[in-house]
Short mmCIF file of N, CA and C in Angstrom, two decimals:
data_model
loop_
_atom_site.label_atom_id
_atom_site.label_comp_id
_atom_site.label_asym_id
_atom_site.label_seq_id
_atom_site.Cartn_x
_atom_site.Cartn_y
_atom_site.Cartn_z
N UNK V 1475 75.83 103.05 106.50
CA UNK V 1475 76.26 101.90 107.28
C UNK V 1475 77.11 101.00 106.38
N UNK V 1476 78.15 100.46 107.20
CA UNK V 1476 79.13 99.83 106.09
C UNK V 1476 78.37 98.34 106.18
N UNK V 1477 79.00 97.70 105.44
CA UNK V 1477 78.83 96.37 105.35
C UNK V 1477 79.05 95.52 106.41
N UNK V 1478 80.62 95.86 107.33
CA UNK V 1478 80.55 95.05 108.48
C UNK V 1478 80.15 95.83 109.47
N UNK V 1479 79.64 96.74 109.95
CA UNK V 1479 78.52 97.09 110.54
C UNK V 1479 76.74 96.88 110.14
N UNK V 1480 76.97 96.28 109.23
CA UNK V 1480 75.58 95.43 109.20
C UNK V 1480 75.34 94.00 109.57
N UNK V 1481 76.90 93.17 109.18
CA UNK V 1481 77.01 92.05 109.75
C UNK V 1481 76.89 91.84 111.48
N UNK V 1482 77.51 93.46 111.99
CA UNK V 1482 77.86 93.16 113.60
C UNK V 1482 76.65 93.50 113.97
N UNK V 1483 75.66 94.83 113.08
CA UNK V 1483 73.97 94.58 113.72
C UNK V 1483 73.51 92.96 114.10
N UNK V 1484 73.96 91.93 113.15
CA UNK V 1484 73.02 90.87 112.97
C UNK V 1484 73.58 90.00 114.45
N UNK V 1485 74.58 90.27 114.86
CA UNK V 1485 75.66 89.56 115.71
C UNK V 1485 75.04 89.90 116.76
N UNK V 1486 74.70 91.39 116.88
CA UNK V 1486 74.99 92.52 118.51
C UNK V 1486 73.39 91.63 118.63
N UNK V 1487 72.34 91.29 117.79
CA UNK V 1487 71.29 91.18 118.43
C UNK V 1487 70.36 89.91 118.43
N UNK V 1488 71.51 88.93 117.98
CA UNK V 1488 71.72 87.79 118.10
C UNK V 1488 71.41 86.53 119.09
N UNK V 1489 71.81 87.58 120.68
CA UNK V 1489 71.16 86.97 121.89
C UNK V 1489 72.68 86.12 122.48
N UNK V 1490 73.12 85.61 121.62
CA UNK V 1490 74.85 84.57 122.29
C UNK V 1490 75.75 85.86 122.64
N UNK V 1491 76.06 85.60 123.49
CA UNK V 1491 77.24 86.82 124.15
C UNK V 1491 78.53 86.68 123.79
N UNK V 1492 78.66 85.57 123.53
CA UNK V 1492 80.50 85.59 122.41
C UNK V 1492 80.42 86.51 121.78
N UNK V 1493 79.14 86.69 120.45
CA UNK V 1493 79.63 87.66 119.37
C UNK V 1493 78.84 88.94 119.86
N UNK V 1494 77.45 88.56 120.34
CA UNK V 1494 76.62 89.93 120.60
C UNK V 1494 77.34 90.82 121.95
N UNK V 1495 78.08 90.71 123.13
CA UNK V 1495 79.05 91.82 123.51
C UNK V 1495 79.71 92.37 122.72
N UNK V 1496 81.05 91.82 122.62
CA UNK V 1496 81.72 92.66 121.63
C UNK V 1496 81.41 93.53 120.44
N UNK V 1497 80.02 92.65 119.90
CA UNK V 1497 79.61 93.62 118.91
C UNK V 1497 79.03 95.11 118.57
N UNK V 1498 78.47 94.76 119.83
CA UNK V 1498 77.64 95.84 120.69
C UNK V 1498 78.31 97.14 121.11
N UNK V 1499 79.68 96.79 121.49
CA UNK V 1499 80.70 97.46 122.12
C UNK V 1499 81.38 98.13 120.82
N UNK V 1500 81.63 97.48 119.50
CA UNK V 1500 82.13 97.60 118.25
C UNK V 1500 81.49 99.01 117.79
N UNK V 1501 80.13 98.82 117.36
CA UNK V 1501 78.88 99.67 116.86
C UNK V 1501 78.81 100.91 118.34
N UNK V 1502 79.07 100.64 119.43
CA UNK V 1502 79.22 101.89 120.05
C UNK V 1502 79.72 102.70 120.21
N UNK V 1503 81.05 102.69 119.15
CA UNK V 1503 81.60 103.68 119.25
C UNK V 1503 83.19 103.66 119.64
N UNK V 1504 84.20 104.66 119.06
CA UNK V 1504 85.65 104.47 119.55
C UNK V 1504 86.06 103.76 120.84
N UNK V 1505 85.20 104.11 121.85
CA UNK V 1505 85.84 103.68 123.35
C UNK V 1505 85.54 102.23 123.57
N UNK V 1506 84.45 101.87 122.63
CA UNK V 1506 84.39 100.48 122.84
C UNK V 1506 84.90 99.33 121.36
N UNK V 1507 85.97 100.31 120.81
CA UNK V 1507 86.23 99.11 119.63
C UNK V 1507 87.80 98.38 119.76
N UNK V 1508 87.69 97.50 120.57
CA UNK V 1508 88.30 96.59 120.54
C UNK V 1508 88.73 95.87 119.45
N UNK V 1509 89.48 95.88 118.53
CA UNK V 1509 89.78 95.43 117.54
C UNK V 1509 90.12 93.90 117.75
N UNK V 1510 90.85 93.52 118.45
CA UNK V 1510 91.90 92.05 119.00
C UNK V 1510 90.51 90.84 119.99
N UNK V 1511 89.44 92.22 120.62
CA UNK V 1511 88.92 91.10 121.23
C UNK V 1511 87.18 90.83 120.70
N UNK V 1512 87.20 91.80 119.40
CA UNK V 1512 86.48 91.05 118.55
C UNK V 1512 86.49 89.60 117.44
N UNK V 1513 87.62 90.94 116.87
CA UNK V 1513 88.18 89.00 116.07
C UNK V 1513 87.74 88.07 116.92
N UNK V 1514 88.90 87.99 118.11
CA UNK V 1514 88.78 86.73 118.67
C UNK V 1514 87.47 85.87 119.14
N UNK V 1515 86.33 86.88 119.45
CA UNK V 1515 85.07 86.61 119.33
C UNK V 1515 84.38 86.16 118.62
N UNK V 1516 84.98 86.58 117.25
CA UNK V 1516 84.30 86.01 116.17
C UNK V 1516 84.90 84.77 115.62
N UNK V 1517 86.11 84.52 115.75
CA UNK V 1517 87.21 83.58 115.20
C UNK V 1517 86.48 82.14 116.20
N UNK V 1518 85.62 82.49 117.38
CA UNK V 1518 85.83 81.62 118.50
C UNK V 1518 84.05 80.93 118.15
N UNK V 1519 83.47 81.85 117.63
CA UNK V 1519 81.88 82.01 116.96
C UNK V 1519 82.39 80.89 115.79
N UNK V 1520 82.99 81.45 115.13
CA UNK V 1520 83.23 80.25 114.14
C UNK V 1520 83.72 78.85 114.09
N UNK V 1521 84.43 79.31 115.20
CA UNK V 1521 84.94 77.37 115.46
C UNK V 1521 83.83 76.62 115.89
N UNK V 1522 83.08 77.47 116.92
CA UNK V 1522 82.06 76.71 117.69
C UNK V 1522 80.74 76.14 116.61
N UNK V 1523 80.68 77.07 116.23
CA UNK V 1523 78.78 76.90 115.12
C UNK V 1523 79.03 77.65 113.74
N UNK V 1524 80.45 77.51 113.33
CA UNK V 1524 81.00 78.11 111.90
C UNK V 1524 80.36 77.13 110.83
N UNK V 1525 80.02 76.05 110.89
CA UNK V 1525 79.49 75.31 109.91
C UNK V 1525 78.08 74.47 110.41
N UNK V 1526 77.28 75.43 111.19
CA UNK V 1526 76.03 74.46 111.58
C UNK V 1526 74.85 74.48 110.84
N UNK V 1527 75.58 75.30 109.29
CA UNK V 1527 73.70 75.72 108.60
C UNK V 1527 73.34 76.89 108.77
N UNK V 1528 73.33 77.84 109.55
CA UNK V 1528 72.72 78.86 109.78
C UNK V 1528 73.19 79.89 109.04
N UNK V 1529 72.47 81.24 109.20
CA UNK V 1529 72.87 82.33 108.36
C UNK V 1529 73.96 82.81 109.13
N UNK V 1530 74.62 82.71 110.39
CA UNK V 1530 75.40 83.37 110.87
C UNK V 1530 76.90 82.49 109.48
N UNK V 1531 76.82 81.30 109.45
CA UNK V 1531 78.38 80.33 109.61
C UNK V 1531 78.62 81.84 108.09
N UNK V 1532 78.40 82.11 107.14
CA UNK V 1532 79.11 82.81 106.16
C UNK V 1532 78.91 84.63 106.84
N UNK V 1533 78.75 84.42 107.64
CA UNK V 1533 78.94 86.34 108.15
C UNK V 1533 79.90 85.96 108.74
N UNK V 1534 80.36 85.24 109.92
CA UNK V 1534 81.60 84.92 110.63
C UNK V 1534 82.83 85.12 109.64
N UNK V 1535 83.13 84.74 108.39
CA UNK V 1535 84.00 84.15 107.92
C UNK V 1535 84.21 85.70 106.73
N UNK V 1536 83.13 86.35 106.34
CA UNK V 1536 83.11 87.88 106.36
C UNK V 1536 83.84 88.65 107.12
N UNK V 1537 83.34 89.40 107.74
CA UNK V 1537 83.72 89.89 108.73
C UNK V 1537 84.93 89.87 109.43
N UNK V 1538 85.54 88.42 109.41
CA UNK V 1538 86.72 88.74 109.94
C UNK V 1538 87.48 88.93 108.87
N UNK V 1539 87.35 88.40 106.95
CA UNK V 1539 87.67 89.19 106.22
C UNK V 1539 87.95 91.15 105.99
N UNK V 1540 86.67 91.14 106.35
CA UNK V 1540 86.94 92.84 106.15
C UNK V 1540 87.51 93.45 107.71
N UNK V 1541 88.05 93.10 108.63
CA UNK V 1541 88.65 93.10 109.69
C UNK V 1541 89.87 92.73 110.04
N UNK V 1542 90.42 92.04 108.59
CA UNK V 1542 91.93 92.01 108.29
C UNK V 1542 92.48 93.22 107.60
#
């Protein structure tokens, strides 16, 4: 398991549907990897609760690192 497939485990089961759809869809496989409407999922995760304290705000900012 790569690294940002461990981040998108933590996302897909997370419970918020911004990041946990897409992520879900990511980890399932070619037909569901949306490249454009994850980012944006995650880019949108981060604006919202990117700096609230939690363990998610530094996986957000990951992730879309290794997704550039």
């Amino acid at each position: 398991m790569t690294e940002l497939d461990t981040i998108l485990e933590k996302f897909a089961a997370c419970g918020w549907d911004l990041i946990a759809v897409p992520s879900k869809k990511w980890l399932d496989g070619d037909s569901g990897r949306d490249k454009a409407a994850l980012i944006a999922a995650i880019r949108e995760a981060d604006t919202e609760c990117g700096s609230c304290g939690c363990e998610f705000d530094p996986l957000y900012k990951r992730a879309l690192e290794l997704l550039s």
